[in-house]
C-alpha positions as YAML, in Angstrom:
chain: A
units: angstrom
residues:
- id: 1
  name: UNK
  ca: [0.00, 0.00, 0.00]
- id: 2
  name: UNK
  ca: [1.19, 3.50, -0.76]
- id: 3
  name: UNK
  ca: [2.21, 5.63, 2.16]
- id: 4
  name: UNK
  ca: [0.71, 9.04, 2.84]
- id: 5
  name: UNK
  ca: [3.36, 11.64, 2.08]
- id: 6
  name: UNK
  ca: [4.00, 13.86, 5.07]
- id: 7
  name: UNK
  ca: [6.22, 16.95, 5.27]
- id: 8
  name: UNK
  ca: [9.12, 17.35, 7.65]
- id: 9
  name: UNK
  ca: [10.70, 20.71, 8.40]
- id: 10
  name: UNK
  ca: [14.20, 22.06, 8.02]
- id: 11
  name: UNK
  ca: [13.28, 25.11, 10.11]
- id: 12
  name: UNK
  ca: [10.28, 27.09, 11.22]
- id: 13
  name: UNK
  ca: [9.84, 28.28, 7.66]
- id: 14
  name: UNK
  ca: [11.15, 25.94, 4.99]
- id: 15
  name: UNK
  ca: [9.59, 22.48, 4.44]
- id: 16
  name: UNK
  ca: [11.32, 19.27, 3.40]
- id: 17
  name: UNK
  ca: [9.11, 16.81, 1.56]
- id: 18
  name: UNK
  ca: [9.99, 13.11, 1.63]
- id: 19
  name: UNK
  ca: [8.20, 10.02, 0.32]
- id: 20
  name: UNK
  ca: [9.01, 6.41, 1.06]
- id: 21
  name: UNK
  ca: [12.83, 6.04, 1.07]
- id: 22
  name: UNK
  ca: [14.45, 4.11, -1.75]
- id: 23
  name: UNK
  ca: [17.64, 4.25, -3.79]
- id: 24
  name: UNK
  ca: [17.61, 6.76, -6.64]
- id: 25
  name: UNK
  ca: [19.08, 5.53, -9.91]
- id: 26
  name: UNK
  ca: [19.17, 8.19, -12.59]
- id: 27
  name: UNK
  ca: [17.62, 6.79, -15.81]
- id: 28
  name: UNK
  ca: [20.39, 8.26, -17.95]
- id: 29
  name: UNK
  ca: [22.73, 5.61, -16.57]
- id: 30
  name: UNK
  ca: [20.99, 3.05, -18.76]
- id: 31
  name: UNK
  ca: [20.37, 5.20, -21.82]
- id: 32
  name: UNK
  ca: [21.30, 4.04, -25.29]
- id: 33
  name: UNK
  ca: [21.52, 6.07, -28.48]
- id: 34
  name: UNK
  ca: [18.55, 6.31, -30.81]
- id: 35
  name: UNK
  ca: [18.10, 8.28, -33.99]
- id: 36
  name: UNK
  ca: [14.34, 8.05, -34.41]
- id: 37
  name: UNK
  ca: [11.48, 8.49, -31.97]
- id: 38
  name: UNK
  ca: [9.97, 5.25, -30.72]
- id: 39
  name: UNK
  ca: [6.26, 5.55, -29.93]
- id: 40
  name: UNK
  ca: [6.40, 2.40, -27.83]
- id: 41
  name: UNK
  ca: [8.47, 4.36, -25.32]
- id: 42
  name: UNK
  ca: [7.37, 7.18, -23.06]
- id: 43
  name: UNK
  ca: [8.64, 9.09, -20.05]
- id: 44
  name: UNK
  ca: [7.52, 10.85, -16.90]
- id: 45
  name: UNK
  ca: [9.76, 13.66, -15.66]
- id: 46
  name: UNK
  ca: [8.94, 14.65, -12.08]
- id: 47
  name: UNK
  ca: [10.51, 17.49, -10.08]
- id: 48
  name: UNK
  ca: [10.75, 17.45, -6.30]
- id: 49
  name: UNK
  ca: [9.93, 20.36, -4.01]
- id: 50
  name: UNK
  ca: [11.97, 22.77, -1.92]
- id: 51
  name: UNK
  ca: [14.59, 21.24, 0.36]
- id: 52
  name: UNK
  ca: [14.05, 17.77, -1.09]
- id: 53
  name: UNK
  ca: [16.04, 15.57, -3.47]
- id: 54
  name: UNK
  ca: [15.21, 13.16, -6.33]
- id: 55
  name: UNK
  ca: [14.94, 10.36, -3.75]
- id: 56
  name: UNK
  ca: [11.96, 12.12, -2.19]
- id: 57
  name: UNK
  ca: [9.69, 11.30, -5.13]
- id: 58
  name: UNK
  ca: [11.51, 8.48, -6.93]
- id: 59
  name: UNK
  ca: [9.09, 6.01, -5.31]
- id: 60
  name: UNK
  ca: [6.69, 7.05, -8.10]
- id: 61
  name: UNK
  ca: [8.64, 4.67, -10.31]
- id: 62
  name: UNK
  ca: [7.30, 1.85, -8.15]
- id: 63
  name: UNK
  ca: [4.01, 3.30, -6.94]
- id: 64
  name: UNK
  ca: [2.46, 4.37, -10.25]
- id: 65
  name: UNK
  ca: [2.93, 0.93, -11.92]
- id: 66
  name: UNK
  ca: [1.47, -0.68, -8.79]
- id: 67
  name: UNK
  ca: [-1.70, 1.32, -9.46]
- id: 68
  name: UNK
  ca: [-1.61, 1.14, -13.26]
- id: 69
  name: UNK
  ca: [0.66, -1.69, -14.51]
- id: 70
  name: UNK
  ca: [1.03, -0.15, -17.98]
- id: 71
  name: UNK
  ca: [3.08, 2.63, -16.37]
- id: 72
  name: UNK
  ca: [5.87, 0.12, -15.73]
- id: 73
  name: UNK
  ca: [7.76, -1.38, -18.67]
- id: 74
  name: UNK
  ca: [8.56, 1.07, -21.44]
- id: 75
  name: UNK
  ca: [8.01, 4.17, -19.28]
- id: 76
  name: UNK
  ca: [11.20, 6.00, -18.30]
- id: 77
  name: UNK
  ca: [11.11, 7.85, -14.99]
- id: 78
  name: UNK
  ca: [13.41, 10.83, -14.58]
- id: 79
  name: UNK
  ca: [13.81, 12.79, -11.32]
- id: 80
  name: UNK
  ca: [16.14, 15.76, -11.89]
- id: 81
  name: UNK
  ca: [17.90, 17.27, -8.85]
- id: 82
  name: UNK
  ca: [17.42, 20.94, -8.02]
- id: 83
  name: UNK
  ca: [20.52, 23.10, -7.52]
- id: 84
  name: UNK
  ca: [21.50, 24.36, -4.09]
- id: 85
  name: UNK
  ca: [20.47, 28.00, -3.80]
- id: 86
  name: UNK
  ca: [20.23, 30.81, -1.27]
- id: 87
  name: UNK
  ca: [16.66, 31.26, -0.08]
- id: 88
  name: UNK
  ca: [15.50, 34.80, 0.71]
- id: 89
  name: UNK
  ca: [12.59, 33.78, 2.95]
- id: 90
  name: UNK
  ca: [14.99, 31.86, 5.18]
- id: 91
  name: UNK
  ca: [17.66, 34.55, 5.61]
- id: 92
  name: UNK
  ca: [19.83, 33.27, 2.78]
- id: 93
  name: UNK
  ca: [20.07, 29.67, 3.99]
- id: 94
  name: UNK
  ca: [21.45, 27.38, 1.27]
- id: 95
  name: UNK
  ca: [19.28, 24.43, 0.31]
- id: 96
  name: UNK
  ca: [18.01, 22.50, -2.74]
- id: 97
  name: UNK
  ca: [15.48, 24.61, -4.59]
- id: 98
  name: UNK
  ca: [14.39, 25.37, -8.13]
- id: 99
  name: UNK
  ca: [14.10, 29.14, -7.57]
- id: 100
  name: UNK
  ca: [14.10, 31.77, -4.85]
- id: 101
  name: UNK
  ca: [11.08, 32.62, -2.71]
- id: 102
  name: UNK
  ca: [10.28, 36.09, -1.39]
- id: 103
  name: UNK
  ca: [6.85, 35.54, 0.24]
- id: 104
  name: UNK
  ca: [5.54, 33.05, 2.78]
- id: 105
  name: UNK
  ca: [3.04, 31.48, 2.58]
- id: 106
  name: UNK
  ca: [2.77, 31.49, -1.19]
- id: 107
  name: UNK
  ca: [-0.46, 33.19, -2.23]
- id: 108
  name: UNK
  ca: [-1.62, 34.40, -5.61]
- id: 109
  name: UNK
  ca: [0.25, 37.71, -5.23]
- id: 110
  name: UNK
  ca: [3.63, 36.11, -4.44]
- id: 111
  name: UNK
  ca: [6.62, 37.73, -6.14]
- id: 112
  name: UNK
  ca: [8.31, 35.78, -8.93]
- id: 113
  name: UNK
  ca: [11.99, 34.91, -9.27]
- id: 114
  name: UNK
  ca: [11.88, 35.04, -13.05]
- id: 115
  name: UNK
  ca: [15.55, 34.25, -13.60]
- id: 116
  name: UNK
  ca: [15.47, 31.22, -11.32]
- id: 117
  name: UNK
  ca: [12.27, 29.86, -12.81]
- id: 118
  name: UNK
  ca: [13.50, 30.15, -16.37]
- id: 119
  name: UNK
  ca: [16.74, 28.40, -15.40]
- id: 120
  name: UNK
  ca: [14.71, 25.60, -13.82]
- id: 121
  name: UNK
  ca: [12.60, 25.26, -16.97]
- id: 122
  name: UNK
  ca: [15.85, 24.84, -18.91]
- id: 123
  name: UNK
  ca: [16.63, 21.78, -16.77]
- id: 124
  name: UNK
  ca: [13.45, 20.07, -17.95]
- id: 125
  name: UNK
  ca: [14.05, 21.10, -21.56]
- id: 126
  name: UNK
  ca: [17.58, 19.69, -21.48]
- id: 127
  name: UNK
  ca: [16.22, 16.46, -19.97]
- id: 128
  name: UNK
  ca: [13.60, 16.27, -22.72]
- id: 129
  name: UNK
  ca: [16.27, 16.84, -25.36]
- id: 130
  name: UNK
  ca: [18.41, 14.07, -23.91]
- id: 131
  name: UNK
  ca: [15.48, 11.63, -23.83]
- id: 132
  name: UNK
  ca: [14.70, 12.41, -27.45]
- id: 133
  name: UNK
  ca: [18.29, 12.15, -28.70]
- id: 134
  name: UNK
  ca: [19.46, 9.18, -26.62]
- id: 135
  name: UNK
  ca: [16.26, 7.17, -26.06]
- id: 136
  name: UNK
  ca: [14.20, 8.16, -29.08]
- id: 137
  name: UNK
  ca: [11.30, 9.45, -26.96]
- id: 138
  name: UNK
  ca: [9.37, 12.31, -28.54]
- id: 139
  name: UNK
  ca: [8.17, 15.19, -26.32]
- id: 140
  name: UNK
  ca: [4.66, 14.14, -27.37]
- id: 141
  name: UNK
  ca: [5.26, 10.95, -25.34]
- id: 142
  name: UNK
  ca: [6.56, 12.76, -22.24]
- id: 143
  name: UNK
  ca: [4.58, 13.91, -19.20]
- id: 144
  name: UNK
  ca: [6.21, 16.63, -17.11]
- id: 145
  name: UNK
  ca: [5.21, 17.11, -13.49]
- id: 146
  name: UNK
  ca: [6.26, 18.10, -10.04]
- id: 147
  name: UNK
  ca: [5.35, 18.80, -6.44]
- id: 148
  name: UNK
  ca: [5.22, 22.33, -4.96]
- id: 149
  name: UNK
  ca: [8.13, 24.27, -6.53]
- id: 150
  name: UNK
  ca: [8.53, 21.38, -8.95]
- id: 151
  name: UNK
  ca: [4.89, 21.69, -9.97]
- id: 152
  name: UNK
  ca: [5.36, 25.41, -10.63]
- id: 153
  name: UNK
  ca: [8.33, 24.66, -12.90]
- id: 154
  name: UNK
  ca: [6.39, 21.91, -14.70]
- id: 155
  name: UNK
  ca: [3.55, 24.34, -15.49]
- id: 156
  name: UNK
  ca: [5.99, 26.96, -16.72]
- id: 157
  name: UNK
  ca: [7.75, 24.47, -18.99]
- id: 158
  name: UNK
  ca: [4.62, 22.80, -20.36]
- id: 159
  name: UNK
  ca: [2.66, 25.94, -21.20]
- id: 160
  name: UNK
  ca: [4.62, 29.24, -21.17]
- id: 161
  name: UNK
  ca: [7.76, 27.76, -22.74]
- id: 162
  name: UNK
  ca: [6.31, 25.44, -25.40]
- id: 163
  name: UNK
  ca: [6.29, 28.18, -28.00]
- id: 164
  name: UNK
  ca: [5.38, 27.89, -31.67]
- id: 165
  name: UNK
  ca: [7.43, 25.19, -33.36]
- id: 166
  name: UNK
  ca: [8.10, 23.14, -30.22]
- id: 167
  name: UNK
  ca: [6.42, 19.74, -29.96]
- id: 168
  name: UNK
  ca: [3.84, 19.84, -27.11]
- id: 169
  name: UNK
  ca: [4.16, 17.43, -24.21]
- id: 170
  name: UNK
  ca: [1.76, 14.53, -23.70]
- id: 171
  name: UNK
  ca: [0.57, 16.07, -20.45]
- id: 172
  name: UNK
  ca: [1.45, 17.95, -17.28]
- id: 173
  name: UNK
  ca: [0.99, 17.12, -13.59]
- id: 174
  name: UNK
  ca: [1.00, 19.78, -10.88]
- id: 175
  name: UNK
  ca: [0.75, 18.62, -7.26]
- id: 176
  name: UNK
  ca: [0.38, 21.46, -4.73]
- id: 177
  name: UNK
  ca: [2.09, 23.87, -7.10]
- id: 178
  name: UNK
  ca: [1.22, 27.26, -8.53]
- id: 179
  name: UNK
  ca: [1.15, 29.17, -11.81]
- id: 180
  name: UNK
  ca: [4.09, 31.55, -12.11]
- id: 181
  name: UNK
  ca: [5.03, 34.44, -14.43]
- id: 182
  name: UNK
  ca: [1.31, 34.96, -14.97]
- id: 183
  name: UNK
  ca: [1.67, 38.35, -16.62]
- id: 184
  name: UNK
  ca: [3.60, 36.67, -19.44]
- id: 185
  name: UNK
  ca: [1.28, 33.68, -19.81]
- id: 186
  name: UNK
  ca: [0.82, 32.71, -23.44]
- id: 187
  name: UNK
  ca: [-0.30, 29.26, -24.55]
- id: 188
  name: UNK
  ca: [-0.27, 28.31, -28.22]
- id: 189
  name: UNK
  ca: [-3.38, 26.68, -29.66]
- id: 190
  name: UNK
  ca: [-1.40, 23.52, -30.40]
- id: 191
  name: UNK
  ca: [-0.19, 23.21, -26.81]
- id: 192
  name: UNK
  ca: [-3.64, 23.95, -25.38]
- id: 193
  name: UNK
  ca: [-5.13, 21.14, -27.50]
- id: 194
  name: UNK
  ca: [-2.31, 18.65, -26.98]
- id: 195
  name: UNK
  ca: [-1.18, 18.99, -23.34]
- id: 196
  name: UNK
  ca: [-3.88, 18.25, -20.74]
- id: 197
  name: UNK
  ca: [-3.20, 19.08, -17.09]
- id: 198
  name: UNK
  ca: [-3.86, 17.23, -13.84]
- id: 199
  name: UNK
  ca: [-3.73, 19.59, -10.84]
- id: 200
  name: UNK
  ca: [-4.09, 18.14, -7.34]
- id: 201
  name: UNK
  ca: [-4.04, 20.34, -4.24]
- id: 202
  name: UNK
  ca: [-4.70, 20.09, -0.51]
- id: 203
  name: UNK
  ca: [-7.67, 22.05, 0.77]
- id: 204
  name: UNK
  ca: [-5.76, 22.89, 3.97]
- id: 205
  name: UNK
  ca: [-2.45, 23.76, 2.34]
- id: 206
  name: UNK
  ca: [-0.89, 26.54, 4.43]
- id: 207
  name: UNK
  ca: [2.32, 26.79, 2.39]
- id: 208
  name: UNK
  ca: [1.18, 26.97, -1.24]
- id: 209
  name: UNK
  ca: [-2.27, 28.30, -0.45]
- id: 210
  name: UNK
  ca: [-5.33, 26.47, -1.76]
- id: 211
  name: UNK
  ca: [-6.40, 29.65, -3.59]
- id: 212
  name: UNK
  ca: [-3.53, 29.03, -5.99]
- id: 213
  name: UNK
  ca: [-5.27, 26.06, -7.55]
- id: 214
  name: UNK
  ca: [-8.47, 27.83, -8.62]
- id: 215
  name: UNK
  ca: [-6.54, 30.90, -9.72]
- id: 216
  name: UNK
  ca: [-4.14, 28.89, -11.89]
- id: 217
  name: UNK
  ca: [-6.77, 26.51, -13.24]
- id: 218
  name: UNK
  ca: [-9.05, 29.39, -14.27]
- id: 219
  name: UNK
  ca: [-6.20, 31.15, -16.09]
- id: 220
  name: UNK
  ca: [-5.12, 28.04, -17.97]
- id: 221
  name: UNK
  ca: [-8.68, 27.12, -18.89]
- id: 222
  name: UNK
  ca: [-9.14, 30.64, -20.28]
- id: 223
  name: UNK
  ca: [-6.26, 29.82, -22.65]
- id: 224
  name: UNK
  ca: [-7.96, 26.62, -23.79]
- id: 225
  name: UNK
  ca: [-6.07, 24.07, -21.67]
- id: 226
  name: UNK
  ca: [-7.96, 20.89, -20.73]
- id: 227
  name: UNK
  ca: [-7.61, 20.80, -16.93]
- id: 228
  name: UNK
  ca: [-8.59, 18.05, -14.50]
- id: 229
  name: UNK
  ca: [-8.44, 19.63, -11.04]
- id: 230
  name: UNK
  ca: [-8.91, 17.71, -7.82]
- id: 231
  name: UNK
  ca: [-8.74, 18.84, -4.21]
- id: 232
  name: UNK
  ca: [-8.17, 16.68, -1.16]
- id: 233
  name: UNK
  ca: [-8.72, 17.10, 2.61]
- id: 234
  name: UNK
  ca: [-5.01, 17.48, 3.42]
- id: 235
  name: UNK
  ca: [-2.27, 20.06, 3.82]
- id: 236
  name: UNK
  ca: [0.90, 20.56, 1.77]
- id: 237
  name: UNK
  ca: [1.43, 16.89, 0.99]
- id: 238
  name: UNK
  ca: [0.14, 14.07, -1.18]
- id: 239
  name: UNK
  ca: [-1.82, 10.93, -0.44]
- id: 240
  name: UNK
  ca: [-3.06, 7.69, -1.97]
- id: 241
  name: UNK
  ca: [-6.18, 9.18, -3.57]
- id: 242
  name: UNK
  ca: [-4.18, 11.90, -5.32]
- id: 243
  name: UNK
  ca: [-1.54, 9.48, -6.62]
- id: 244
  name: UNK
  ca: [-4.27, 7.12, -7.80]
- id: 245
  name: UNK
  ca: [-5.84, 9.97, -9.80]
- id: 246
  name: UNK
  ca: [-2.42, 10.93, -11.16]
- id: 247
  name: UNK
  ca: [-1.78, 7.34, -12.26]
- id: 248
  name: UNK
  ca: [-5.12, 7.17, -14.06]
- id: 249
  name: UNK
  ca: [-4.39, 10.48, -15.81]
- id: 250
  name: UNK
  ca: [-0.93, 9.35, -16.96]
- id: 251
  name: UNK
  ca: [-2.17, 6.01, -18.21]
- id: 252
  name: UNK
  ca: [-4.89, 7.60, -20.33]
- id: 253
  name: UNK
  ca: [-2.40, 9.95, -21.96]
- id: 254
  name: UNK
  ca: [0.40, 7.47, -22.60]
- id: 255
  name: UNK
  ca: [-1.81, 4.51, -23.57]
- id: 256
  name: UNK
  ca: [-4.90, 6.14, -25.13]
- id: 257
  name: UNK
  ca: [-5.92, 3.31, -27.47]
- id: 258
  name: UNK
  ca: [-5.41, 0.39, -25.12]
...
């Protein structure tokens, strides 16, 4: 049975989010070269949250196939590590994070670290490029997702950054995240039609406030994105019901005709 994901704390301010412990093996260690995209292959790229590491969410590689067996063989799981950065809200403390934070808790008027967020989006885009060049997996067979900060970066990469001429992703997953750089939000028609979103959020989230979900979902829907939004009676965490819904969403996108 899947374990309920509970947050621990590095300090009075900054949370550390850990799932069931297991060894993290980066998928690139087993990559082989490929010149053409192979539609029998697919990938899920998932970004951890603030203060965490790839090990914090790498249990998805086991948990999702346990819920939906098709998400096992042929699906590559990639868990990129965030850089270690200085965090403004915690007096400059150094810790793993995708971008800086200036407000706490994170409401809809939170200030953006544009430079940090764009750099984080580049990490996903480089990972996507590597999967395409070395494994033959097209972006159209890749789901990008993340928790908290990782969810914010996934949204940015899947919608803001998939500009005209870039192949849209198969889908996007945002768990307890938020929509960033909203003033610059622009979603191409092709991306809106091709990249559905699953957004799960805790109703009692006191870190990334629950208001962020409705605000972000409404904005993305106004740009034509197909959004499946679910809320759960929990805080800034994840649980079995949310992961079960995520697994169903991923299976439908990666195996639509089966």
